[in-house]
Coordinates of C-alpha atoms in Angstrom, one line a residue:
Chain A
M1 CA 0.0 0.0 0.0
S2 CA 2.8 2.4 0.9
N3 CA 4.2 2.4 -2.7
Y4 CA 1.1 4.1 -4.0
T5 CA 0.9 7.9 -4.6
H6 CA -1.9 10.3 -5.2
E7 CA -1.5 9.7 -8.8
T8 CA -1.4 5.9 -8.8
V9 CA -3.5 4.7 -5.9
P10 CA -6.6 2.9 -7.2
T11 CA -10.0 3.9 -6.2
Q12 CA -11.6 1.4 -3.9
F13 CA -15.2 0.9 -2.7
V14 CA -16.7 -0.2 0.6
E15 CA -20.4 -0.8 1.1
V16 CA -22.4 0.0 4.2
N17 CA -26.2 0.1 4.6
G18 CA -26.6 -0.3 0.8
I19 CA -24.3 2.7 0.0
R20 CA -21.1 2.2 -1.8
Y21 CA -18.5 4.7 -0.7
A22 CA -15.5 5.5 -3.0
Y23 CA -12.1 6.1 -1.4
R24 CA -8.4 6.0 -2.0
R25 CA -6.0 4.9 0.7
F26 CA -2.2 5.3 0.6
G27 CA 0.7 6.5 2.6
K28 CA 2.6 5.2 5.7
P29 CA 0.8 2.1 7.1
G30 CA 0.4 1.6 10.8
T31 CA -0.2 5.3 11.5
I32 CA -3.4 7.1 12.5
P33 CA -4.9 7.9 9.1
L34 CA -5.6 11.4 7.9
L35 CA -9.2 11.4 6.6
F36 CA -9.6 14.1 4.0
L37 CA -13.1 15.6 3.9
E38 CA -13.9 17.5 0.7
Y39 CA -15.1 21.0 -0.1
F40 CA -18.3 21.9 -1.8
N41 CA -18.7 20.5 -5.4
S42 CA -15.4 18.7 -5.3
N43 CA -14.3 15.0 -5.5
M44 CA -11.1 13.1 -4.6
D45 CA -9.3 14.7 -7.5
G46 CA -9.7 18.1 -5.9
W47 CA -7.0 17.6 -3.4
D48 CA -3.5 19.1 -4.2
P49 CA -1.3 16.1 -5.0
D50 CA 1.7 17.9 -3.5
V51 CA -0.1 18.1 -0.2
T52 CA -1.5 14.6 -0.1
N53 CA 1.8 13.0 -1.3
S54 CA 3.9 15.0 1.2
L55 CA 1.6 14.1 4.1
A56 CA 1.6 10.5 3.0
A57 CA 5.3 10.2 3.8
D58 CA 4.5 10.2 7.5
H59 CA 0.8 9.3 7.7
E60 CA -1.7 7.1 6.0
V61 CA -3.9 9.2 3.8
I62 CA -7.6 8.4 3.0
L63 CA -9.5 10.4 0.4
F64 CA -13.2 9.8 0.5
D65 CA -16.3 10.8 -1.4
N66 CA -19.3 11.4 0.9
A67 CA -22.7 9.9 -0.1
G68 CA -23.8 11.0 -3.5
V69 CA -20.5 12.7 -4.3
G70 CA -18.3 11.7 -7.2
A71 CA -18.0 8.0 -7.5
S72 CA -19.9 7.3 -4.3
G73 CA -23.4 5.9 -4.3
G74 CA -26.4 7.1 -2.3
K75 CA -27.9 10.5 -2.2
T76 CA -26.1 13.7 -0.9
P77 CA -28.0 14.8 2.2
H78 CA -29.1 18.3 2.9
T79 CA -27.4 18.7 6.3
V80 CA -23.9 18.6 7.7
A81 CA -25.2 16.3 10.5
E82 CA -26.3 13.7 7.9
M83 CA -23.0 14.0 6.0
T84 CA -21.3 13.3 9.3
K85 CA -23.2 10.1 9.8
H86 CA -22.0 8.9 6.4
S87 CA -18.4 9.7 7.4
V88 CA -18.8 7.7 10.6
A89 CA -20.4 4.8 8.7
F90 CA -17.5 4.9 6.3
C91 CA -14.9 4.9 9.1
R92 CA -16.6 2.0 10.8
A93 CA -16.7 0.0 7.5
L94 CA -13.0 0.4 7.2
G95 CA -12.5 -0.6 10.8
L96 CA -10.8 2.7 11.7
K97 CA -10.4 3.2 15.5
Q98 CA -9.1 6.7 15.2
I99 CA -8.5 9.3 12.5
H100 CA -7.1 12.8 12.2
V101 CA -9.5 14.9 10.1
V102 CA -8.3 17.2 7.3
G103 CA -11.5 19.1 6.5
F104 CA -11.6 21.8 3.9
S105 CA -14.6 24.3 3.9
L106 CA -17.7 22.0 3.9
G107 CA -15.3 19.2 4.9
G108 CA -14.2 21.3 7.9
M109 CA -17.9 21.7 9.0
I110 CA -18.3 17.9 8.9
G111 CA -15.0 17.6 10.8
Q112 CA -16.3 19.8 13.6
Q113 CA -19.5 17.8 13.8
L114 CA -17.6 14.5 13.8
A115 CA -15.4 15.7 16.6
L116 CA -18.4 16.9 18.6
E117 CA -20.5 13.7 18.2
H118 CA -17.7 11.1 18.1
P119 CA -14.9 12.6 20.2
Q120 CA -13.1 9.2 20.6
L121 CA -13.0 8.6 16.8
V122 CA -11.1 11.9 16.1
G123 CA -7.5 12.4 17.2
R124 CA -6.7 15.8 15.8
L125 CA -8.6 18.3 13.6
I126 CA -7.1 20.3 10.7
L127 CA -9.7 22.8 9.6
L128 CA -9.0 24.6 6.3
G129 CA -11.0 27.6 5.1
T130 CA -14.0 26.8 7.2
G131 CA -16.2 28.3 9.9
P132 CA -18.2 27.5 13.0
R133 CA -21.9 26.6 12.9
G134 CA -23.8 30.0 12.7
G135 CA -20.6 31.8 11.6
E136 CA -20.4 35.2 9.8
G137 CA -21.7 35.5 6.3
M138 CA -21.9 31.8 5.7
T139 CA -25.2 31.8 3.8
F140 CA -24.0 31.0 0.4
T141 CA -26.1 31.8 -2.7
E142 CA -27.1 29.4 -5.5
L143 CA -24.6 28.3 -8.1
S144 CA -24.4 31.0 -10.7
P145 CA -24.5 30.3 -14.5
E146 CA -21.1 31.9 -14.8
E147 CA -19.3 29.5 -12.5
Q148 CA -21.0 26.6 -14.2
A149 CA -19.8 27.9 -17.5
D150 CA -16.1 28.2 -16.6
P151 CA -15.3 26.3 -13.4
M152 CA -11.5 26.9 -13.8
A153 CA -11.9 30.7 -13.9
F154 CA -14.3 30.4 -11.0
L155 CA -11.7 28.4 -9.0
L156 CA -8.9 30.9 -9.7
A157 CA -11.2 33.8 -8.5
A158 CA -12.5 32.0 -5.4
F159 CA -9.4 30.2 -4.2
F160 CA -6.7 32.8 -5.0
S161 CA -6.4 36.5 -4.4
P162 CA -6.3 39.0 -7.3
S163 CA -2.5 39.5 -6.9
E164 CA -0.2 38.3 -9.6
A165 CA 1.6 36.0 -7.1
S166 CA -1.6 34.4 -6.0
Q167 CA -3.0 33.9 -9.4
A168 CA 0.3 32.3 -10.6
A169 CA 0.1 30.0 -7.6
G170 CA -3.5 29.2 -8.6
R171 CA -2.4 28.2 -12.1
E172 CA 0.3 25.9 -10.7
Y173 CA -2.3 24.3 -8.4
M174 CA -4.6 23.6 -11.2
K175 CA -1.8 22.1 -13.2
R176 CA -1.0 19.8 -10.3
L177 CA -4.7 18.7 -10.1
E178 CA -4.1 17.1 -13.5
S179 CA -1.2 15.0 -12.4
R180 CA -3.4 11.9 -11.9
K181 CA -4.1 10.7 -15.4
N182 CA -6.0 7.4 -14.9
D183 CA -8.9 6.3 -12.8
R184 CA -10.1 9.9 -12.2
D185 CA -13.1 10.4 -10.0
L186 CA -16.6 11.1 -11.4
P187 CA -17.8 14.7 -11.5
V188 CA -20.1 16.0 -8.8
S189 CA -23.7 16.1 -10.0
R190 CA -25.8 19.2 -10.0
D191 CA -28.2 17.5 -7.5
S192 CA -25.3 16.7 -5.2
A193 CA -24.0 20.3 -5.4
V194 CA -27.4 21.7 -4.7
A195 CA -27.8 19.5 -1.6
Q196 CA -24.3 20.5 -0.4
L197 CA -25.2 24.2 -0.7
A198 CA -28.4 23.6 1.4
A199 CA -26.2 21.9 4.0
I200 CA -23.8 24.7 4.1
R201 CA -26.6 27.3 4.4
E202 CA -28.2 25.3 7.2
W203 CA -24.8 25.1 9.0
G204 CA -24.4 28.9 8.5
T205 CA -27.8 29.8 9.9
I206 CA -27.3 31.9 13.1
P207 CA -29.1 30.2 16.0
A208 CA -31.5 32.1 18.1
T209 CA -29.5 31.3 21.2
G210 CA -26.2 29.7 22.1
R211 CA -24.2 30.9 19.1
Y212 CA -20.8 29.1 19.2
A213 CA -21.8 27.3 22.4
T214 CA -20.9 23.9 21.1
L215 CA -17.3 24.8 20.2
K216 CA -16.2 24.6 23.8
S217 CA -17.0 20.9 23.7
I218 CA -14.5 20.2 20.8
T219 CA -11.4 19.8 23.0
H220 CA -9.3 18.1 20.3
P221 CA -5.9 19.6 19.3
T222 CA -7.0 21.6 16.3
L223 CA -5.1 23.4 13.6
I224 CA -7.1 26.2 11.8
V225 CA -5.7 27.4 8.5
H226 CA -7.2 30.3 6.6
G227 CA -6.3 32.9 3.9
N228 CA -6.5 36.5 5.1
Q229 CA -8.4 37.5 2.0
D230 CA -10.7 34.5 1.8
I231 CA -13.8 35.6 -0.2
V232 CA -15.6 32.2 0.2
V233 CA -15.5 31.9 4.0
T234 CA -14.7 35.3 5.4
P235 CA -11.5 35.1 7.6
I236 CA -13.3 36.3 10.8
N237 CA -14.7 32.8 11.0
A238 CA -11.3 31.3 11.5
F239 CA -10.7 33.8 14.3
I240 CA -14.0 32.9 15.9
L241 CA -13.0 29.2 15.9
A242 CA -9.7 30.1 17.5
E243 CA -11.4 32.2 20.1
H244 CA -13.9 29.6 21.1
L245 CA -12.2 26.2 20.6
P246 CA -10.4 25.3 23.8
N247 CA -7.3 23.8 22.1
A248 CA -7.0 25.3 18.6
Q249 CA -4.0 27.0 16.9
L250 CA -4.8 29.4 14.1
I251 CA -2.5 30.1 11.2
M252 CA -3.5 32.7 8.7
Y253 CA -1.6 33.2 5.5
P254 CA -1.1 36.6 3.6
D255 CA -2.4 37.6 0.2
S256 CA -4.5 34.4 -0.1
S257 CA -8.1 33.4 -0.4
H258 CA -9.9 30.0 -0.1
G259 CA -7.0 28.0 -1.4
A260 CA -4.4 29.5 1.1
Q261 CA -3.1 26.1 2.0
Y262 CA -2.2 25.4 -1.6
Q263 CA -0.7 28.8 -2.3
H264 CA 1.5 28.6 0.8
R265 CA 1.8 24.9 0.7
K266 CA 5.5 24.8 1.7
A267 CA 4.9 26.6 4.9
F268 CA 1.6 24.8 5.3
L269 CA 3.2 21.4 5.1
E270 CA 5.8 22.4 7.7
H271 CA 3.1 23.8 10.0
V272 CA 1.1 20.6 9.7
K273 CA 4.1 18.5 10.5
I274 CA 4.8 20.5 13.6
F275 CA 1.2 20.3 14.7
L276 CA 0.9 16.6 14.1
S277 CA 4.1 15.9 15.9
E278 CA 3.3 17.9 19.0
G279 CA 3.1 15.9 22.1
D280 CA -0.2 15.6 23.9
S281 CA 1.2 17.6 26.7
G282 CA -0.2 20.6 24.9
V283 CA -3.7 19.3 25.5
P284 CA -5.4 21.1 28.3
D285 CA -6.6 18.8 31.1
Q286 CA -10.3 18.9 32.1
D287 CA -9.7 21.6 34.8
S288 CA -7.9 23.9 32.4
I289 CA -10.6 23.4 29.7
K290 CA -13.2 24.4 32.2
S291 CA -11.2 27.5 33.1
S292 CA -10.6 28.5 29.6
V293 CA -14.3 28.1 28.8
A294 CA -15.3 30.3 31.6
W295 CA -12.6 32.7 30.3
A296 CA -13.9 32.7 26.8
G297 CA -17.5 33.2 28.0
Chain B
M1 CA 31.0 36.9 20.7
S2 CA 29.3 33.7 19.7
N3 CA 30.3 32.0 22.9
Y4 CA 28.1 34.2 25.0
T5 CA 24.6 33.3 26.1
H6 CA 21.6 35.2 27.5
E7 CA 23.1 34.4 30.9
T8 CA 26.7 35.4 30.3
V9 CA 26.7 38.2 27.7
P10 CA 27.9 41.4 29.3
T11 CA 25.8 44.5 29.1
Q12 CA 27.4 47.1 26.8
F13 CA 26.8 50.7 26.2
V14 CA 26.8 53.0 23.1
E15 CA 26.4 56.7 23.2
V16 CA 24.6 58.8 20.6
N17 CA 23.5 62.5 21.0
G18 CA 24.4 62.4 24.7
I19 CA 22.3 59.3 25.4
R20 CA 24.0 56.1 26.6
Y21 CA 22.0 53.1 25.4
A22 CA 22.4 49.8 27.2
Y23 CA 22.4 46.6 25.1
R24 CA 23.5 43.0 25.0
R25 CA 24.7 41.4 21.8
F26 CA 25.3 37.7 21.3
G27 CA 24.5 34.8 18.9
K28 CA 25.7 33.9 15.4
P29 CA 28.0 36.6 14.0
G30 CA 27.6 37.6 10.3
T31 CA 23.8 37.2 10.2
I32 CA 21.1 39.9 10.1
P33 CA 20.6 40.6 13.8
L34 CA 17.3 40.2 15.6
L35 CA 16.6 43.4 17.5
F36 CA 14.4 42.7 20.5
L37 CA 12.1 45.6 21.4
E38 CA 10.8 45.4 25.0
Y39 CA 7.3 45.4 26.4
F40 CA 5.9 47.9 28.8
N41 CA 7.7 48.2 32.1
S42 CA 10.3 45.6 31.2
N43 CA 14.1 45.6 30.6
M44 CA 16.6 43.2 29.0
D45 CA 16.0 40.7 31.7
G46 CA 12.4 40.3 30.7
W47 CA 13.1 38.2 27.6
D48 CA 12.8 34.4 28.0
P49 CA 16.3 33.0 28.0
D50 CA 15.1 29.9 26.2
V51 CA 13.8 32.0 23.4
T52 CA 16.8 34.3 23.0
N53 CA 19.3 31.4 23.4
S54 CA 17.5 29.2 20.9
L55 CA 17.3 32.0 18.3
A56 CA 20.9 32.9 19.0
A57 CA 21.9 29.6 17.4
D58 CA 21.1 30.9 14.0
H59 CA 21.0 34.7 14.4
E60 CA 22.7 37.5 16.1
V61 CA 20.5 38.6 19.0
I62 CA 20.5 42.2 20.3
L63 CA 18.6 43.1 23.4
F64 CA 18.3 46.8 23.9
D65 CA 16.8 49.2 26.5
N66 CA 15.2 52.2 24.9
A67 CA 15.9 55.7 26.2
G68 CA 15.2 56.1 29.9
V69 CA 14.5 52.3 30.3
G70 CA 16.5 50.1 32.7
A71 CA 20.2 50.8 32.4
S72 CA 19.8 53.2 29.4
G73 CA 20.3 57.0 29.9
G74 CA 18.0 59.7 28.7
K75 CA 14.3 60.2 29.3
T76 CA 11.6 57.8 28.2
P77 CA 9.5 59.7 25.6
H78 CA 5.7 59.9 25.6
T79 CA 5.1 58.6 22.1
V80 CA 5.9 55.5 20.1
A81 CA 7.3 57.8 17.3
E82 CA 9.9 59.2 19.6
M83 CA 10.8 55.7 20.9
T84 CA 11.3 54.7 17.3
K85 CA 13.7 57.6 16.7
H86 CA 15.8 56.3 19.6
S87 CA 15.8 52.8 18.2
V88 CA 17.0 54.1 14.8
A89 CA 19.8 56.2 16.6
F90 CA 20.8 53.1 18.4
C91 CA 21.0 50.9 15.2
R92 CA 23.0 53.7 13.4
A93 CA 25.4 53.9 16.4
L94 CA 26.1 50.2 16.1
G95 CA 26.5 50.5 12.3
L96 CA 23.6 48.1 11.6
K97 CA 22.6 48.1 8.0
Q98 CA 19.6 45.8 8.4
I99 CA 17.8 44.2 11.3
H100 CA 14.9 41.8 11.9
V101 CA 12.6 43.2 14.6
V102 CA 11.2 41.0 17.4
G103 CA 8.8 43.4 19.1
F104 CA 6.6 42.4 22.0
S105 CA 3.6 44.5 22.9
L106 CA 4.9 48.1 23.1
G107 CA 8.0 46.8 21.3
G108 CA 5.7 45.6 18.4
M109 CA 4.3 49.1 18.1
I110 CA 7.8 50.6 17.8
G111 CA 8.6 47.8 15.3
Q112 CA 5.7 48.8 13.1
Q113 CA 6.6 52.4 13.2
L114 CA 10.3 51.5 12.5
A115 CA 9.2 49.5 9.4
L116 CA 7.0 52.3 8.2
E117 CA 9.5 55.1 8.5
H118 CA 12.7 53.1 7.8
P119 CA 11.6 50.3 5.4
Q120 CA 15.2 49.6 4.3
L121 CA 16.5 49.2 7.9
V122 CA 14.0 46.4 8.6
G123 CA 14.2 43.0 7.0
R124 CA 11.4 41.1 8.7
L125 CA 9.0 41.8 11.5
I126 CA 8.0 39.5 14.3
L127 CA 5.1 41.1 16.2
L128 CA 4.2 39.5 19.6
G129 CA 1.1 40.4 21.5
T130 CA 0.7 43.8 19.8
G131 CA -1.8 45.8 17.9
P132 CA -2.1 48.4 15.1
R133 CA -2.2 52.1 15.7
G134 CA -5.8 52.9 16.8
G135 CA -6.5 49.3 17.5
E136 CA -9.3 47.8 19.6
G137 CA -9.4 48.5 23.3
M138 CA -5.8 49.7 23.4
T139 CA -6.3 52.5 25.9
F140 CA -4.6 51.2 28.9
T141 CA -5.3 52.5 32.4
E142 CA -2.8 53.7 35.0
L143 CA -0.6 51.3 36.9
S144 CA -2.7 50.0 39.8
P145 CA -1.3 49.8 43.4
E146 CA -1.9 46.0 43.2
E147 CA 0.4 45.4 40.3
Q148 CA 3.0 47.6 41.9
A149 CA 2.7 45.6 45.1
D150 CA 3.1 42.1 43.6
P151 CA 4.6 42.3 40.1
M152 CA 5.0 38.5 39.9
A153 CA 1.4 37.8 40.6
F154 CA 0.5 40.5 38.1
L155 CA 2.7 38.9 35.4
L156 CA 1.1 35.5 36.0
A157 CA -2.4 37.0 35.7
A158 CA -1.6 39.1 32.6
F159 CA 0.7 36.8 30.6
F160 CA -0.9 33.5 31.3
S161 CA -4.5 32.2 31.1
P162 CA -6.3 31.0 34.3
S163 CA -5.9 27.4 33.3
E164 CA -3.7 25.1 35.3
A165 CA -1.5 24.3 32.3
S166 CA -1.0 28.0 31.5
Q167 CA -0.3 29.0 35.1
A168 CA 2.3 26.2 35.3
A169 CA 3.9 27.4 32.1
G170 CA 4.0 30.9 33.7
R171 CA 5.8 29.7 36.8
E172 CA 8.4 28.0 34.6
Y173 CA 8.8 31.1 32.6
M174 CA 9.4 33.2 35.7
K175 CA 12.0 30.7 36.9
R176 CA 13.8 31.0 33.6
L177 CA 13.9 34.8 33.9
E178 CA 16.2 34.3 37.0
S179 CA 18.7 32.2 35.1
R180 CA 20.9 35.2 34.5
K181 CA 22.6 35.7 37.9
N182 CA 25.1 38.5 37.3
D183 CA 25.1 41.9 35.6
R184 CA 21.3 42.2 35.8
D185 CA 19.6 45.1 34.2
L186 CA 18.3 48.1 36.3
P187 CA 14.6 48.1 37.1
V188 CA 12.3 50.4 35.1
S189 CA 11.6 53.6 37.0
R190 CA 8.0 54.7 37.7
D191 CA 8.6 57.8 35.5
S192 CA 9.6 55.6 32.6
A193 CA 6.6 53.3 33.0
V194 CA 4.3 56.3 33.2
A195 CA 5.7 57.7 30.0
Q196 CA 5.4 54.3 28.3
L197 CA 1.8 54.1 29.3
A198 CA 1.2 57.5 27.7
A199 CA 2.9 56.3 24.5
I200 CA 0.7 53.2 24.4
R201 CA -2.4 55.2 24.9
E202 CA -1.4 57.7 22.2
W203 CA -0.8 54.7 19.9
G204 CA -4.1 53.2 20.8
T205 CA -6.1 56.4 20.1
I206 CA -8.6 55.8 17.3
P207 CA -7.9 58.4 14.6
A208 CA -10.8 60.4 13.2
T209 CA -10.1 59.2 9.6
G210 CA -7.9 56.6 8.0
R211 CA -7.9 54.0 10.7
Y212 CA -5.4 51.2 9.8
A213 CA -4.5 53.1 6.6
T214 CA -0.8 53.1 7.2
L215 CA -0.6 49.3 7.6
K216 CA -0.8 48.7 3.8
S217 CA 2.6 50.5 3.5
I218 CA 4.4 47.9 5.8
T219 CA 5.2 45.4 3.1
H220 CA 7.8 43.5 5.1
P221 CA 7.4 39.8 5.6
T222 CA 5.8 39.8 9.0
L223 CA 5.0 37.1 11.6
I224 CA 2.2 38.0 14.0
V225 CA 2.0 35.9 17.2
H226 CA -0.8 36.2 19.7
G227 CA -2.5 34.3 22.5
N228 CA -6.2 33.6 21.9
Q229 CA -7.1 34.8 25.4
D230 CA -4.8 37.8 25.6
I231 CA -6.2 40.1 28.2
V232 CA -3.6 42.8 27.7
V233 CA -3.9 43.3 24.0
T234 CA -7.2 41.8 22.9
P235 CA -6.7 39.1 20.2
I236 CA -8.8 40.9 17.5
N237 CA -5.9 43.3 17.1
A238 CA -3.7 40.5 15.8
F239 CA -6.4 39.6 13.4
I240 CA -6.7 43.3 12.2
L241 CA -2.9 43.3 11.6
A242 CA -3.2 40.1 9.6
E243 CA -6.1 41.5 7.6
H244 CA -4.4 44.8 6.7
L245 CA -0.7 44.1 6.4
P246 CA 0.0 43.0 2.9
N247 CA 2.5 40.3 3.8
A248 CA 1.8 39.0 7.3
Q249 CA 1.3 35.6 8.6
L250 CA -0.7 35.2 11.8
I251 CA -0.2 32.5 14.4
M252 CA -2.6 32.4 17.4
Y253 CA -2.0 29.9 20.2
P254 CA -4.7 28.3 22.4
D255 CA -5.4 28.8 26.1
S256 CA -2.8 31.6 26.3
S257 CA -2.7 35.3 27.1
H258 CA 0.0 38.0 26.7
G259 CA 2.9 35.5 27.1
A260 CA 1.6 33.1 24.5
Q261 CA 5.1 32.8 22.9
Y262 CA 6.6 31.7 26.1
Q263 CA 3.8 29.3 27.0
H264 CA 4.0 27.7 23.6
R265 CA 7.7 28.4 23.0
K266 CA 8.6 25.0 21.4
A267 CA 6.0 25.6 18.6
F268 CA 6.9 29.3 18.6
L269 CA 10.6 28.7 18.0
E270 CA 9.8 26.2 15.2
H271 CA 7.4 28.7 13.7
V272 CA 9.9 31.5 13.9
K273 CA 12.5 29.3 12.3
I274 CA 10.3 28.5 9.3
F275 CA 9.3 32.2 9.0
L276 CA 12.9 33.4 9.0
S277 CA 14.1 30.8 6.6
E278 CA 11.4 31.4 4.0
G279 CA 12.7 32.7 0.7
D280 CA 11.9 36.1 -0.4
S281 CA 9.8 34.6 -3.2
G282 CA 6.9 34.9 -0.8
V283 CA 7.2 38.6 -0.8
P284 CA 4.5 40.1 -3.0
D285 CA 5.8 42.3 -5.8
Q286 CA 4.6 45.9 -6.1
D287 CA 1.7 45.0 -8.4
S288 CA 0.4 42.3 -6.1
I289 CA 0.7 44.6 -3.1
K290 CA -1.4 47.2 -5.0
S291 CA -3.9 44.5 -5.8
S292 CA -4.1 43.2 -2.3
V293 CA -4.5 46.6 -0.9
A294 CA -7.4 47.4 -3.2
W295 CA -8.8 44.0 -2.1
A296 CA -8.4 44.7 1.6
G297 CA -10.1 48.1 1.1

């Protein structure tokens, strides 16, 4: 298994409750796997091969299409909570006792819900370009005809800042996405994308009471990564996560939008390495969690 | 020179315009020096020896008392702008062509002003627990009789969060501050502290127009480090810096207050190492700076 790369690892399938989930698994065996949870309208081919291959040197990497997405069967649900259930079913089907989550945008919302509902299943959380339940400005609009017409131009505009340096990084990122030639994933259907949008909007709805109240219960060591000019999930959401999560480190990169981790991937990979190798001594004990919660309140 | 440590390096003096500045210089010769700019009411003994000694392995380290502070002569001015002039005079007296700034709190304010007014003198900026001119809640009150009575208890409460883990880290930090036994610095006088408070308040005054407008002109690669529970300089100030500075990376540590970099010093030292070793390719060119400024506006 360890000889496979992002480019060569075959797509596999596992069936649970009549749903056939597509996944790809490679990297260093015998480690706690990194479970990659995808962003809106993306499939397993949407991850940067430089990032997955680099992380695979030290960790097992599992890319995974949630229900109804890409090559996976089933129907994409309309809530993050339901997507989380599918993620858990998938982990159980693979017999995974513990995972670290790498969740990007929508995937980071699922990651938070997973950590909240199944704290033992999750070791550490890496939250990329995402926001808390009921965050700021997280009520996304419908897919526009423009972005449907030219998804590459849309990606360059959404994932990278208007600067020349960022746009150049964006073009390189999109080139890297093509490095896997065979056994590509299936595109995300319009129905699946529409359901995902509904789920994101539901997640982004500001609750009448207790806004951000659940965050104090996610005590996992967490790395939050965001672009300081993110136009998809506004950067204040990353700050709110860092304020309210009891054990989260925030890293915000300059001159970058929703694809900050790809634009600054050299620094990002070093930062992830430090984060994943930190001893658990950094984890607050129960007393200190209580104190810091009172503090944050 | 390179055989000295934080503990053993002798205090030296250099005189400019009739003012005798106290400093300590050690670390790796032939590198761009890291100039450490002190926080309110502190002197050269206030830096964590673990941090200065670790950074001295790869960089020259210069600790420095601004005018009127500790062992330095002259009178402490009432504005950050005047403190910046003293810092420049000191650098010129030592014949320094370029420095990287490590500015903590008040020192980070001086660092920003230095980068703004003398862009060629500054290579990179490391801003610890500080905020922008006219930031949020940066109008500090007078020194209370309590903090004068028990400065150690005051430091534990201001630099560390109430959690057990943070308080334990605080006690270790304060033990390390005692590792230099001989040739200690002089205490900061009440007059000097009062002048510093006035300078911080002036810096923190919200301008009638153009709030944060000067930040776009500080194009230096910048590392912002902050505690997510900082009660001295509220964390939103670090976020504002990261939003408006064209080339700044923000790192925010969990369960930590004004002394976040000491509490999390292992991660901090690794993060600084990555930041200082990044190639200048990460520096936006003039076009991209203009774009990102328009963007931020």
